[in-house]
mmCIF file with all atom_site columns, C-alpha atoms and ligand atoms in Angstrom:
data_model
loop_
_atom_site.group_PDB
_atom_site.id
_atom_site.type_symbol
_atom_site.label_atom_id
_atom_site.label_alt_id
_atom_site.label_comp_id
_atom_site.label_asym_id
_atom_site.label_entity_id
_atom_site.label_seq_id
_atom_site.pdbx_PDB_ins_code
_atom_site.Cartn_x
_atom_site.Cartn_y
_atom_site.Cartn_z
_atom_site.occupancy
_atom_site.B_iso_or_equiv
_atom_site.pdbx_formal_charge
_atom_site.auth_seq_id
_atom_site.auth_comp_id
_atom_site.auth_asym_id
_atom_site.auth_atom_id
_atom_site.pdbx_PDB_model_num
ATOM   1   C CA  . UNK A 1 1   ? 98.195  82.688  121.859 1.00 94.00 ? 1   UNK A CA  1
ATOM   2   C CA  . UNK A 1 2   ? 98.670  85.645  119.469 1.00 97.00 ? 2   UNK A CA  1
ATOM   3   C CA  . UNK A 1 3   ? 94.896  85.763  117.161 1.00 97.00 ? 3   UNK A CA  1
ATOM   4   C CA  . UNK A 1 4   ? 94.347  88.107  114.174 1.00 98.00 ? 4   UNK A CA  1
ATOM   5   C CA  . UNK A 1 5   ? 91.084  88.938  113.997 1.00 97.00 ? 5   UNK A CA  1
ATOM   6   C CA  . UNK A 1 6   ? 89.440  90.289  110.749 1.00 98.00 ? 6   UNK A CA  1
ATOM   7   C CA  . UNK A 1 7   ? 86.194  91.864  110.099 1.00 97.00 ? 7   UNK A CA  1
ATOM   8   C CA  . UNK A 1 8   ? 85.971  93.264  113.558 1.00 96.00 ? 8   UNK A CA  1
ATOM   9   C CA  . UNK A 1 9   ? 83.297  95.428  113.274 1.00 96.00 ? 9   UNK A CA  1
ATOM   10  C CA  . UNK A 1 10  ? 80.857  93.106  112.152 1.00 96.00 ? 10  UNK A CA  1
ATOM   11  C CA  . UNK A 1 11  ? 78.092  91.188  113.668 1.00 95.00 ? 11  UNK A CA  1
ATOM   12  C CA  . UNK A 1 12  ? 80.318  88.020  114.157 1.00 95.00 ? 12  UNK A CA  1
ATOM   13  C CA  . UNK A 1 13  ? 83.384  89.986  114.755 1.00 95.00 ? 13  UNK A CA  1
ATOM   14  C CA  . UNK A 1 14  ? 82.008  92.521  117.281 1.00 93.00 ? 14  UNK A CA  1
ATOM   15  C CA  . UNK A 1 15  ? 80.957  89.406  119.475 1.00 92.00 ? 15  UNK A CA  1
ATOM   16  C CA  . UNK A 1 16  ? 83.972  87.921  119.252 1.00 91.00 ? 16  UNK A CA  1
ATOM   17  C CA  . UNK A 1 17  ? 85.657  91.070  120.529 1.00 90.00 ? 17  UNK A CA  1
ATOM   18  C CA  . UNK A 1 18  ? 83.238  90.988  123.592 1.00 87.00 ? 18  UNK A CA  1
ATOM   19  C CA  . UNK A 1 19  ? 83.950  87.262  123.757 1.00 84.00 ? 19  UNK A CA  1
ATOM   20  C CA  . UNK A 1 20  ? 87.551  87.491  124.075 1.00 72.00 ? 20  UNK A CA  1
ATOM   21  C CA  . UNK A 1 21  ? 89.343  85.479  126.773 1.00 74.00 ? 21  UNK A CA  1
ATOM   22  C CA  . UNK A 1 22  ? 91.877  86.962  128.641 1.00 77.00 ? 22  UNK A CA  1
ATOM   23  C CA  . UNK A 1 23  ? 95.224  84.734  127.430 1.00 88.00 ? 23  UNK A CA  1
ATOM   24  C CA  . UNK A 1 24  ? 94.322  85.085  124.092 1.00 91.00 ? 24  UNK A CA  1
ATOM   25  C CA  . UNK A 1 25  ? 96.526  87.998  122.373 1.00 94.00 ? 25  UNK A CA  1
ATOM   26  C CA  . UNK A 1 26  ? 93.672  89.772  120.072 1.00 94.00 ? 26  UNK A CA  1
ATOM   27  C CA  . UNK A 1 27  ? 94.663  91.331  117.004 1.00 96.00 ? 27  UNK A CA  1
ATOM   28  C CA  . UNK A 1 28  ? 91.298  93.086  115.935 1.00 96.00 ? 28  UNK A CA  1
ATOM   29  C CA  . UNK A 1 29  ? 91.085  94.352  112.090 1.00 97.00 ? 29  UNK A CA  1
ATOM   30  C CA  . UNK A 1 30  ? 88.374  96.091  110.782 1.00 97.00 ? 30  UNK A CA  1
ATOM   31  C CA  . UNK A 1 31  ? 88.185  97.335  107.030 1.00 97.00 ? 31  UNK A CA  1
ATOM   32  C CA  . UNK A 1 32  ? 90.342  100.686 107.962 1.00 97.00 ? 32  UNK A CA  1
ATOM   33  C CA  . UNK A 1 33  ? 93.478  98.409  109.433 1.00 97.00 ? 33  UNK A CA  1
ATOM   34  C CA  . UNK A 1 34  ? 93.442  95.827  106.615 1.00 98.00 ? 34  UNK A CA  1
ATOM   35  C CA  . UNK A 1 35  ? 91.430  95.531  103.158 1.00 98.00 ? 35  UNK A CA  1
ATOM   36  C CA  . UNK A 1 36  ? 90.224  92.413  102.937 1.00 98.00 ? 36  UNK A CA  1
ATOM   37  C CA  . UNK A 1 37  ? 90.216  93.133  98.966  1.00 98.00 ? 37  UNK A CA  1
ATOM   38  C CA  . UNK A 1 38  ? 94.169  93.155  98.883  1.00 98.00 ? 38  UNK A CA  1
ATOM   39  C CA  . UNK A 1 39  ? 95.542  89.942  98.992  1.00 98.00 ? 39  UNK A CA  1
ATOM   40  C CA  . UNK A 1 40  ? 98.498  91.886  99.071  1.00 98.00 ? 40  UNK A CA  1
ATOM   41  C CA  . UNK A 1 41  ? 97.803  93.609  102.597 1.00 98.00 ? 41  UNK A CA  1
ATOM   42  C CA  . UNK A 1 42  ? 96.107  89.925  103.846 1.00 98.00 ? 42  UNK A CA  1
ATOM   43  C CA  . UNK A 1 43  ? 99.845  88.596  103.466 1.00 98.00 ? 43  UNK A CA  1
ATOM   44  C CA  . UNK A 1 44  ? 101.841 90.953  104.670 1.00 98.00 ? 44  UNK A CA  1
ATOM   45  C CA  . UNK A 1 45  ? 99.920  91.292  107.866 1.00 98.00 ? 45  UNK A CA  1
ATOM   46  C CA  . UNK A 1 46  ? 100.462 87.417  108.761 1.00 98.00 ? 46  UNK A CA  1
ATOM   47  C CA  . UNK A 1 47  ? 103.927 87.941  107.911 1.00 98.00 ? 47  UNK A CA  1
ATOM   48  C CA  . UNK A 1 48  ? 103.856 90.609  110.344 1.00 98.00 ? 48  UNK A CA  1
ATOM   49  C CA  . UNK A 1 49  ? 102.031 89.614  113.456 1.00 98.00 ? 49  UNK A CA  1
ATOM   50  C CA  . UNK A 1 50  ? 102.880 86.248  112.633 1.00 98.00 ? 50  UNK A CA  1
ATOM   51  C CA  . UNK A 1 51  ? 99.503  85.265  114.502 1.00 98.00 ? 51  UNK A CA  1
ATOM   52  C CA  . UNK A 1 52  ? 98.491  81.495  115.652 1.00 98.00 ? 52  UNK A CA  1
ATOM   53  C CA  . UNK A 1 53  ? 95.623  81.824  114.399 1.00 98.00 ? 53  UNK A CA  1
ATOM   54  C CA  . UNK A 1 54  ? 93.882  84.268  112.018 1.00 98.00 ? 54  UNK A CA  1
ATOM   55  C CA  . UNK A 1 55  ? 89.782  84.125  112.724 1.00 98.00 ? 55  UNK A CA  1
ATOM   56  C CA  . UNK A 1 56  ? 88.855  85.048  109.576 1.00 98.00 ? 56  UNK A CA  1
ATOM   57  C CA  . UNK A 1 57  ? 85.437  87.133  110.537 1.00 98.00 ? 57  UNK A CA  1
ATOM   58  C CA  . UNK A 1 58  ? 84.939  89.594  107.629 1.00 98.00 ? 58  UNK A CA  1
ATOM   59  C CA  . UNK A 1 59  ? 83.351  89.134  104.335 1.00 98.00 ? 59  UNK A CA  1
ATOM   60  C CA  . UNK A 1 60  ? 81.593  90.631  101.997 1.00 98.00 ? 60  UNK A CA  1
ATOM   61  C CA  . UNK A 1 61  ? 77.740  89.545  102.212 1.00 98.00 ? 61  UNK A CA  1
ATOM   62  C CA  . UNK A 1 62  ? 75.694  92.014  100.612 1.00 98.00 ? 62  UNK A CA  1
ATOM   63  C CA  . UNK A 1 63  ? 74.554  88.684  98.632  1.00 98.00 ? 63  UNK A CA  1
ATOM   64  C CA  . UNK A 1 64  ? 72.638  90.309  96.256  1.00 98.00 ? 64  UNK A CA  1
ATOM   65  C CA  . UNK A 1 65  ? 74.747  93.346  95.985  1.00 98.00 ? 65  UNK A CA  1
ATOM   66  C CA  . UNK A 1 66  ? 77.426  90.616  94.936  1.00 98.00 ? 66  UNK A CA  1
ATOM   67  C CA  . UNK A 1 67  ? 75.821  89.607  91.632  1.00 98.00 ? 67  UNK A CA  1
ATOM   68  C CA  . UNK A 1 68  ? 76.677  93.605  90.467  1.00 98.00 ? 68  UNK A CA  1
ATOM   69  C CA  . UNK A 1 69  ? 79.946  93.642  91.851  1.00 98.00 ? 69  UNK A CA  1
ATOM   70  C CA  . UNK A 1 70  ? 81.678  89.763  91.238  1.00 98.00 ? 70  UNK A CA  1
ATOM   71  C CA  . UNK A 1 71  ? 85.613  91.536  91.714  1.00 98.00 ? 71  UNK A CA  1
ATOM   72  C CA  . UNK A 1 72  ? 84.811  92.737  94.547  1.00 98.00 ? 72  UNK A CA  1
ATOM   73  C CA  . UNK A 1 73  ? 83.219  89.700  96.237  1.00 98.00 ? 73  UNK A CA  1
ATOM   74  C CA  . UNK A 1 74  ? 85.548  87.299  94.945  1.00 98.00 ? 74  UNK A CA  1
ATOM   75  C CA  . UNK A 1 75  ? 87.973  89.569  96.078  1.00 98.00 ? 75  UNK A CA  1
ATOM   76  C CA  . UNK A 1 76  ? 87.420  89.503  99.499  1.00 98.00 ? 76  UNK A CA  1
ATOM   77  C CA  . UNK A 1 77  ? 85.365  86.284  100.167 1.00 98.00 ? 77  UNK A CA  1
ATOM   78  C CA  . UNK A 1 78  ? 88.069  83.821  98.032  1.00 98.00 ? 78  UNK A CA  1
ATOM   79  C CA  . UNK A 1 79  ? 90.994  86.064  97.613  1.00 98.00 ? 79  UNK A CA  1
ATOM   80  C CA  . UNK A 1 80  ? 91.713  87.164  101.475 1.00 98.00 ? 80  UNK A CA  1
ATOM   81  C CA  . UNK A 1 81  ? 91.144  83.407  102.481 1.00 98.00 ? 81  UNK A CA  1
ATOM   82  C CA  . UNK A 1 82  ? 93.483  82.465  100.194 1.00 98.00 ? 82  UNK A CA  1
ATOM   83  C CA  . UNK A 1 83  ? 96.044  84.768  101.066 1.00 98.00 ? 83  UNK A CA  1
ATOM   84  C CA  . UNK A 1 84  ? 95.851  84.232  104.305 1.00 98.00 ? 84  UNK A CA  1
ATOM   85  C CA  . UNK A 1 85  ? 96.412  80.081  104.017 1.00 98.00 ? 85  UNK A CA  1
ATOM   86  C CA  . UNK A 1 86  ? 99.445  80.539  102.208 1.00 98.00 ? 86  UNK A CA  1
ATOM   87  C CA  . UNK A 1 87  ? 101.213 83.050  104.294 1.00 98.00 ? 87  UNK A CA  1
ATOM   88  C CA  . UNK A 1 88  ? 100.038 80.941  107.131 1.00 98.00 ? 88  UNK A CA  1
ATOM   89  C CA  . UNK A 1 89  ? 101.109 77.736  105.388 1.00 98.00 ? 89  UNK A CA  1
ATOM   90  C CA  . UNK A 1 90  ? 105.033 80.117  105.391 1.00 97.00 ? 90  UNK A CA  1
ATOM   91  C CA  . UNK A 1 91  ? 104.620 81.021  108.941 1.00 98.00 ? 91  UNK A CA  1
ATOM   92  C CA  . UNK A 1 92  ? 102.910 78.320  110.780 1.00 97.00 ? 92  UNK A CA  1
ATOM   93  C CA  . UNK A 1 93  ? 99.844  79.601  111.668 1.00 98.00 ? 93  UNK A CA  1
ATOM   94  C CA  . UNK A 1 94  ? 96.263  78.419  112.029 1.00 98.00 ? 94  UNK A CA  1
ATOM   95  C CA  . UNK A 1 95  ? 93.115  79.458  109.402 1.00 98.00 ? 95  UNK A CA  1
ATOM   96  C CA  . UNK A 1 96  ? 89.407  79.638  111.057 1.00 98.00 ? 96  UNK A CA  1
ATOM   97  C CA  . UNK A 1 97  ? 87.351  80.485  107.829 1.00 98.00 ? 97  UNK A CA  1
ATOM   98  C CA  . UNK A 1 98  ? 83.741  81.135  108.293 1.00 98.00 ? 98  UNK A CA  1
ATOM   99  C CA  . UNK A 1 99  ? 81.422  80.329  105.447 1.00 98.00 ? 99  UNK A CA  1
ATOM   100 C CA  . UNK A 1 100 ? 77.699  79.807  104.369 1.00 98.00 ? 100 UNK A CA  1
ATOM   101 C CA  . UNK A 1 101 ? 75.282  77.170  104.014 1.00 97.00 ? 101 UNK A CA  1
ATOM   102 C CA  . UNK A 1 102 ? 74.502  79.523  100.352 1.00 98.00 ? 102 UNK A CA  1
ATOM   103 C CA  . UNK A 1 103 ? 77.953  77.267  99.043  1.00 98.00 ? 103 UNK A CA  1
ATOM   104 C CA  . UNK A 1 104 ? 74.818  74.546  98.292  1.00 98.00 ? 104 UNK A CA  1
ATOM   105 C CA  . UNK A 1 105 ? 71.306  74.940  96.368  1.00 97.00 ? 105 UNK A CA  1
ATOM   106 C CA  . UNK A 1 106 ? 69.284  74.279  99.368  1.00 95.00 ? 106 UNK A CA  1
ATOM   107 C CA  . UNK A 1 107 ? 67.391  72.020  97.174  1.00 96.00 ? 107 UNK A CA  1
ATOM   108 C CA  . UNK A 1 108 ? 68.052  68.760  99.136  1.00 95.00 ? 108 UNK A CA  1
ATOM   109 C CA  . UNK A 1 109 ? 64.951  69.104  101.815 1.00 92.00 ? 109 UNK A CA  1
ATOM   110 C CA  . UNK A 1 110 ? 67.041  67.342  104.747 1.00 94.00 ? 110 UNK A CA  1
ATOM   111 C CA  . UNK A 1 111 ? 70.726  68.538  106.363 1.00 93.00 ? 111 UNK A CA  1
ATOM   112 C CA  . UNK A 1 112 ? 73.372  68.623  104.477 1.00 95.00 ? 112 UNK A CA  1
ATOM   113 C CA  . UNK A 1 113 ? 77.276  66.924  104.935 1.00 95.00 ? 113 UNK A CA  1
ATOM   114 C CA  . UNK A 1 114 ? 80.380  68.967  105.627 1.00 93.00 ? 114 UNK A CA  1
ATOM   115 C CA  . UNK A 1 115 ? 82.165  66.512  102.615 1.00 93.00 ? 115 UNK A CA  1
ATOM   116 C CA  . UNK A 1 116 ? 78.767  67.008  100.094 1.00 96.00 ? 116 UNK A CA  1
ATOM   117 C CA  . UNK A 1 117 ? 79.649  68.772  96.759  1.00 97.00 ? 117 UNK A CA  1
ATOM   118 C CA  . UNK A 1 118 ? 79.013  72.229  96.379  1.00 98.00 ? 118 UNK A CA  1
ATOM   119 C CA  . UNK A 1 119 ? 76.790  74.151  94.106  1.00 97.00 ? 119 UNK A CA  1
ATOM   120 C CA  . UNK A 1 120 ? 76.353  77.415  94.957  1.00 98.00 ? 120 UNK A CA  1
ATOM   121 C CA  . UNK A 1 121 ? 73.828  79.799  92.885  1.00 97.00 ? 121 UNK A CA  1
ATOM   122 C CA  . UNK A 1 122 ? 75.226  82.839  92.967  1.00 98.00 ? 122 UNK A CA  1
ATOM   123 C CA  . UNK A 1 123 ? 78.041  84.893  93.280  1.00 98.00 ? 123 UNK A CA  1
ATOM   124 C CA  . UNK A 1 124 ? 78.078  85.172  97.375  1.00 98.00 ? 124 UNK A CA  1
ATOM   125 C CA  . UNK A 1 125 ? 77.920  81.806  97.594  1.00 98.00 ? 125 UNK A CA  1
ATOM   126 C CA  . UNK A 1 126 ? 80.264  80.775  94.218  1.00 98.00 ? 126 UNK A CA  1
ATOM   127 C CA  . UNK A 1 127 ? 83.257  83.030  96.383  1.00 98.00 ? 127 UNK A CA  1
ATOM   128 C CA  . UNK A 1 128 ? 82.110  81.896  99.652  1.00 98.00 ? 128 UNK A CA  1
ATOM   129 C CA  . UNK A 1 129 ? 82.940  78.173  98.090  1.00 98.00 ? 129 UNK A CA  1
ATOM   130 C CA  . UNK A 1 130 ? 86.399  79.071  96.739  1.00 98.00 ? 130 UNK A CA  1
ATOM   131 C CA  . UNK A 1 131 ? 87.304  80.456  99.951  1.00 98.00 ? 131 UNK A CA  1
ATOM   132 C CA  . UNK A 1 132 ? 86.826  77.438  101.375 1.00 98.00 ? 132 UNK A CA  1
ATOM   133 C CA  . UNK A 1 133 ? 88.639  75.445  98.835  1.00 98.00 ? 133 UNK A CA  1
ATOM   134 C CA  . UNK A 1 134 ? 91.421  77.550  98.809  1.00 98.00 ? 134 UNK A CA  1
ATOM   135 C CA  . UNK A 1 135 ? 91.798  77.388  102.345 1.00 98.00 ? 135 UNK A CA  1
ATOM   136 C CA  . UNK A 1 136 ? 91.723  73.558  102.334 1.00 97.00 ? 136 UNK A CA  1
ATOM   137 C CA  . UNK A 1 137 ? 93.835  72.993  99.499  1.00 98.00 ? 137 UNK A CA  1
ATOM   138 C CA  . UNK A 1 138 ? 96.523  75.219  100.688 1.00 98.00 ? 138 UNK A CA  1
ATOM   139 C CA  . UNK A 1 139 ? 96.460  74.584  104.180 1.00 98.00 ? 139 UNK A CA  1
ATOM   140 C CA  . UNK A 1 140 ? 94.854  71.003  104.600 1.00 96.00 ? 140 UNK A CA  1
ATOM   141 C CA  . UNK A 1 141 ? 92.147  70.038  107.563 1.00 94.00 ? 141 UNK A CA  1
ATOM   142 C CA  . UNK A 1 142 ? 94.993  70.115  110.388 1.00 95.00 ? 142 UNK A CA  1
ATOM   143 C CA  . UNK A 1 143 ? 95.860  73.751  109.859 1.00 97.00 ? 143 UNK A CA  1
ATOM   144 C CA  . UNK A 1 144 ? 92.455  74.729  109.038 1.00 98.00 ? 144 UNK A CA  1
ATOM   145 C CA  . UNK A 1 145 ? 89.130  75.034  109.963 1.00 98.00 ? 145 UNK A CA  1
ATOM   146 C CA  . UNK A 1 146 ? 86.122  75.632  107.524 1.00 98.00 ? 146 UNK A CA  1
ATOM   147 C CA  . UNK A 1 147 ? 82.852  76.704  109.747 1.00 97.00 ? 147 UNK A CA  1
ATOM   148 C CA  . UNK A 1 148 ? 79.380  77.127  107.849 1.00 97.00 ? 148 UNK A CA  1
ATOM   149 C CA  . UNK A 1 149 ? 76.796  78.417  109.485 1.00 96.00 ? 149 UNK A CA  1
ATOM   150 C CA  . UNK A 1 150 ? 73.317  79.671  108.042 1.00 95.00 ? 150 UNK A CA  1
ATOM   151 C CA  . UNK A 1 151 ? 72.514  82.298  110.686 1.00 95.00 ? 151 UNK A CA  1
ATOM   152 C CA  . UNK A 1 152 ? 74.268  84.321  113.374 1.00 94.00 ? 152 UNK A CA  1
ATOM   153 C CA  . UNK A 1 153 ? 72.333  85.727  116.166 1.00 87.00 ? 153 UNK A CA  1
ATOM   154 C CA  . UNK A 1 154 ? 73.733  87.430  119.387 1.00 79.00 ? 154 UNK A CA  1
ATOM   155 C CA  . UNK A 1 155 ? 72.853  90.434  121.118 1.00 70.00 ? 155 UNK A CA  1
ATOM   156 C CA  . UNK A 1 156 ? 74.723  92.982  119.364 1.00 55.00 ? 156 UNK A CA  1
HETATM 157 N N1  . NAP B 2 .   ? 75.072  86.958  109.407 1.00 92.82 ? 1   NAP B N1  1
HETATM 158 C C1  . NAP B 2 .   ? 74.629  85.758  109.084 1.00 92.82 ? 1   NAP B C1  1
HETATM 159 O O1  . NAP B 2 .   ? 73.471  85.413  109.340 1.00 92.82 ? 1   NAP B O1  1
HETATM 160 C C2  . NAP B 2 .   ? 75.547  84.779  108.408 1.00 92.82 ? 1   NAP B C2  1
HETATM 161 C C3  . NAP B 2 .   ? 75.022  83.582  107.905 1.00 92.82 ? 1   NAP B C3  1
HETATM 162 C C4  . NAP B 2 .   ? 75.878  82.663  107.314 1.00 92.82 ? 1   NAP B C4  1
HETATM 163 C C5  . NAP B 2 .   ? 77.241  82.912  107.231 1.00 92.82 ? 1   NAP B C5  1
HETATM 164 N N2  . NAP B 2 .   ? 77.731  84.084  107.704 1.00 92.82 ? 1   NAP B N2  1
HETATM 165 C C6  . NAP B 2 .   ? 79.172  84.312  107.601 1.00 92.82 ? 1   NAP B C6  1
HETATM 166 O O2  . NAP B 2 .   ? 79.638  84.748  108.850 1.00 92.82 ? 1   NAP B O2  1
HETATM 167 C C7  . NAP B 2 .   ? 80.753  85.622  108.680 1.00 92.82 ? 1   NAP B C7  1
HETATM 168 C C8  . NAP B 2 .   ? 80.515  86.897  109.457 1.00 92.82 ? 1   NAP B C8  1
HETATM 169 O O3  . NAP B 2 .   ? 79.321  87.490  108.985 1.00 92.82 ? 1   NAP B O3  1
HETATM 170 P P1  . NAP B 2 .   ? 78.706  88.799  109.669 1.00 92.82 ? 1   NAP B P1  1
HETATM 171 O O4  . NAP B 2 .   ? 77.246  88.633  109.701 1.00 92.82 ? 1   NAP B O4  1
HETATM 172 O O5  . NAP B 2 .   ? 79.439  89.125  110.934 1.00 92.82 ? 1   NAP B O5  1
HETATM 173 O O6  . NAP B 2 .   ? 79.041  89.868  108.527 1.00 92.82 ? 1   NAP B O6  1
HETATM 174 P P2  . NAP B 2 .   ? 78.992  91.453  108.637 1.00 92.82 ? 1   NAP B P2  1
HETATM 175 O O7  . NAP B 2 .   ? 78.255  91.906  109.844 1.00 92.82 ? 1   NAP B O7  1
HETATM 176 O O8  . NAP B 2 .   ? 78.525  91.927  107.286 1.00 92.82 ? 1   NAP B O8  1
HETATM 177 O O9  . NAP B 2 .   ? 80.514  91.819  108.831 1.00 92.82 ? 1   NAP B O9  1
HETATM 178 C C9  . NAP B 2 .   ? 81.437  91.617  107.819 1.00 92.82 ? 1   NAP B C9  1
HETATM 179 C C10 . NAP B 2 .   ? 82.603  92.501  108.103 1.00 92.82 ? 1   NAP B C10 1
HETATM 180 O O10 . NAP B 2 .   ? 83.524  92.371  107.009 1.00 92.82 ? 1   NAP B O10 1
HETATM 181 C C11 . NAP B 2 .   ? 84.023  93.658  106.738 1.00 92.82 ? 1   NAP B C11 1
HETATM 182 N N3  . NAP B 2 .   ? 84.503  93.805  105.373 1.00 92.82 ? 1   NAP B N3  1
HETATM 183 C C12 . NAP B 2 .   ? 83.795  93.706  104.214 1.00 92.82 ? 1   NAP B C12 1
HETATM 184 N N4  . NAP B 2 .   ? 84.576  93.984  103.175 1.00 92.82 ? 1   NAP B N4  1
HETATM 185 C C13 . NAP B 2 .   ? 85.797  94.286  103.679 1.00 92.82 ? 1   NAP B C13 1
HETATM 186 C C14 . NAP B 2 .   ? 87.033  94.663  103.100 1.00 92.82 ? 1   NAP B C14 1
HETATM 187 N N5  . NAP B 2 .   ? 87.204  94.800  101.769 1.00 92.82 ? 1   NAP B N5  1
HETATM 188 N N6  . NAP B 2 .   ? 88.090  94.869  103.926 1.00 92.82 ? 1   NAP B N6  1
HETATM 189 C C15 . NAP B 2 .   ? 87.954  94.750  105.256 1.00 92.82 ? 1   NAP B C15 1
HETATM 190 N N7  . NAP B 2 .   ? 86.817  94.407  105.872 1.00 92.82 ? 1   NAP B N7  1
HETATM 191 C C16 . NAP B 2 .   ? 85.740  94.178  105.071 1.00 92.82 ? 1   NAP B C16 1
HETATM 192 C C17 . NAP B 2 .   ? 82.883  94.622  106.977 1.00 92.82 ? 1   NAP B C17 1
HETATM 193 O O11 . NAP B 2 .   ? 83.439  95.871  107.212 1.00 92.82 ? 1   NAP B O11 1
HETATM 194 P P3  . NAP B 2 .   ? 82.527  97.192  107.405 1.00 92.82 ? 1   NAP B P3  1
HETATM 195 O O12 . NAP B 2 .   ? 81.954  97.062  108.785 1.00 92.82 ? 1   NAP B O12 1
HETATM 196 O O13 . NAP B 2 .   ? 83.498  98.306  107.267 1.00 92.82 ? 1   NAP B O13 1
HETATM 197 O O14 . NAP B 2 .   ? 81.500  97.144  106.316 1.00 92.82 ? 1   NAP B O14 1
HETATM 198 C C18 . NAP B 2 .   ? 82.212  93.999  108.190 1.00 92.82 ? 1   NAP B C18 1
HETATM 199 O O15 . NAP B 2 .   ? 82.703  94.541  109.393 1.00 92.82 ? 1   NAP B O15 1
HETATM 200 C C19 . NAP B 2 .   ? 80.895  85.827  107.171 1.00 92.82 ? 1   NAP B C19 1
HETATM 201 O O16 . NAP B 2 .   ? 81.889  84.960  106.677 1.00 92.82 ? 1   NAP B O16 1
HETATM 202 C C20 . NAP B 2 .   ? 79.547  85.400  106.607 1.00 92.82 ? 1   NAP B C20 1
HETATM 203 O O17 . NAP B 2 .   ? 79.671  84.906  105.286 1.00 92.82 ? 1   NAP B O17 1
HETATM 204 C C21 . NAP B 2 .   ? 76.915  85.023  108.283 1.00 92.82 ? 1   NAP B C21 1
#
């Protein structure tokens, strides 16, 4: 199994990297391979590994740092995602997007529902939510995979 792996000098990526099982064909991106800002550069590198599955690790999340640069978030947190689900939807691949419990207001006291409505409050979690729809719409839940989480921890 081929896997492109993106953001892979992150937290989430780096432990991935150390995580790797041995069949799996790793792919590892960081920001100097592919610019997660260029949905341009997202496409063309599914077209060219032609992966199974991209693992869609990096992000921007500098959340407040996000509210003074929108383009850039957007960019990166909704655009790659996007690009990435429809070149995958051309070549056949898979789409494991990682996203945020900051897609809701965290108003509602008790756990929320993968299917709840989201209402994000700022501009992290407003592109961390169209990522996810994009990926969903274009791709659909049997070629995709939307994980939130609301904290990584690991030892790196
Ligand atoms: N950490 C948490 O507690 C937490 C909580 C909830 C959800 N998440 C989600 O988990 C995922 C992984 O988070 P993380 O903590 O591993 O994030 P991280 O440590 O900040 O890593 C994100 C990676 O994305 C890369 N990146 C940012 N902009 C890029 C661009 N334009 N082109 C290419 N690469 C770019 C960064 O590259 P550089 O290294 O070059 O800056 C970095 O390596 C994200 O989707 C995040 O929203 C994380």
């Amino acid at each position: 199994m081929r896997v492109l792996l993106t953001g892979a000098n992150g937290q989430l990526g780096q432990a991935l990297m150390v995580a790797k099982p041995k069949p799996i064909e790793l792919i590892a991106c960081g920001r100097a391979e592919l610019d997660l800002a260029s949905p341009q550069a997202c496409s063309e590198a599914v077209r060219f590994y032609r992966p199974d599955w991209v693992l869609n690790a990096g992000a921007y999340t500098a959340v407040d740092k996000a509210e003074s640069e929108p383009e850039l978030a957007l960019a990166v947190n909704a655009g790659a995602p996007a690009a990435f689900a429809e070149a995958l939807a051309a070549t056949g691949g898979r789409l494991l997007q990682v996203s945020t419990d900051f897609v809701f207001n965290g108003a509602q006291g008790f756990p929320y529902l993968p299917h709840q409505a989201v209402e994000p409050l700022g501009i992290y979690g407003i592109s961390k939510a169209r990522g996810e729809a994009a990926v969903l719409e274009l791709l659909g839940p049997q070629l995709s995979c939307v994980l939130r989480t609301s904290w990584l921890y690991g030892p790196i």
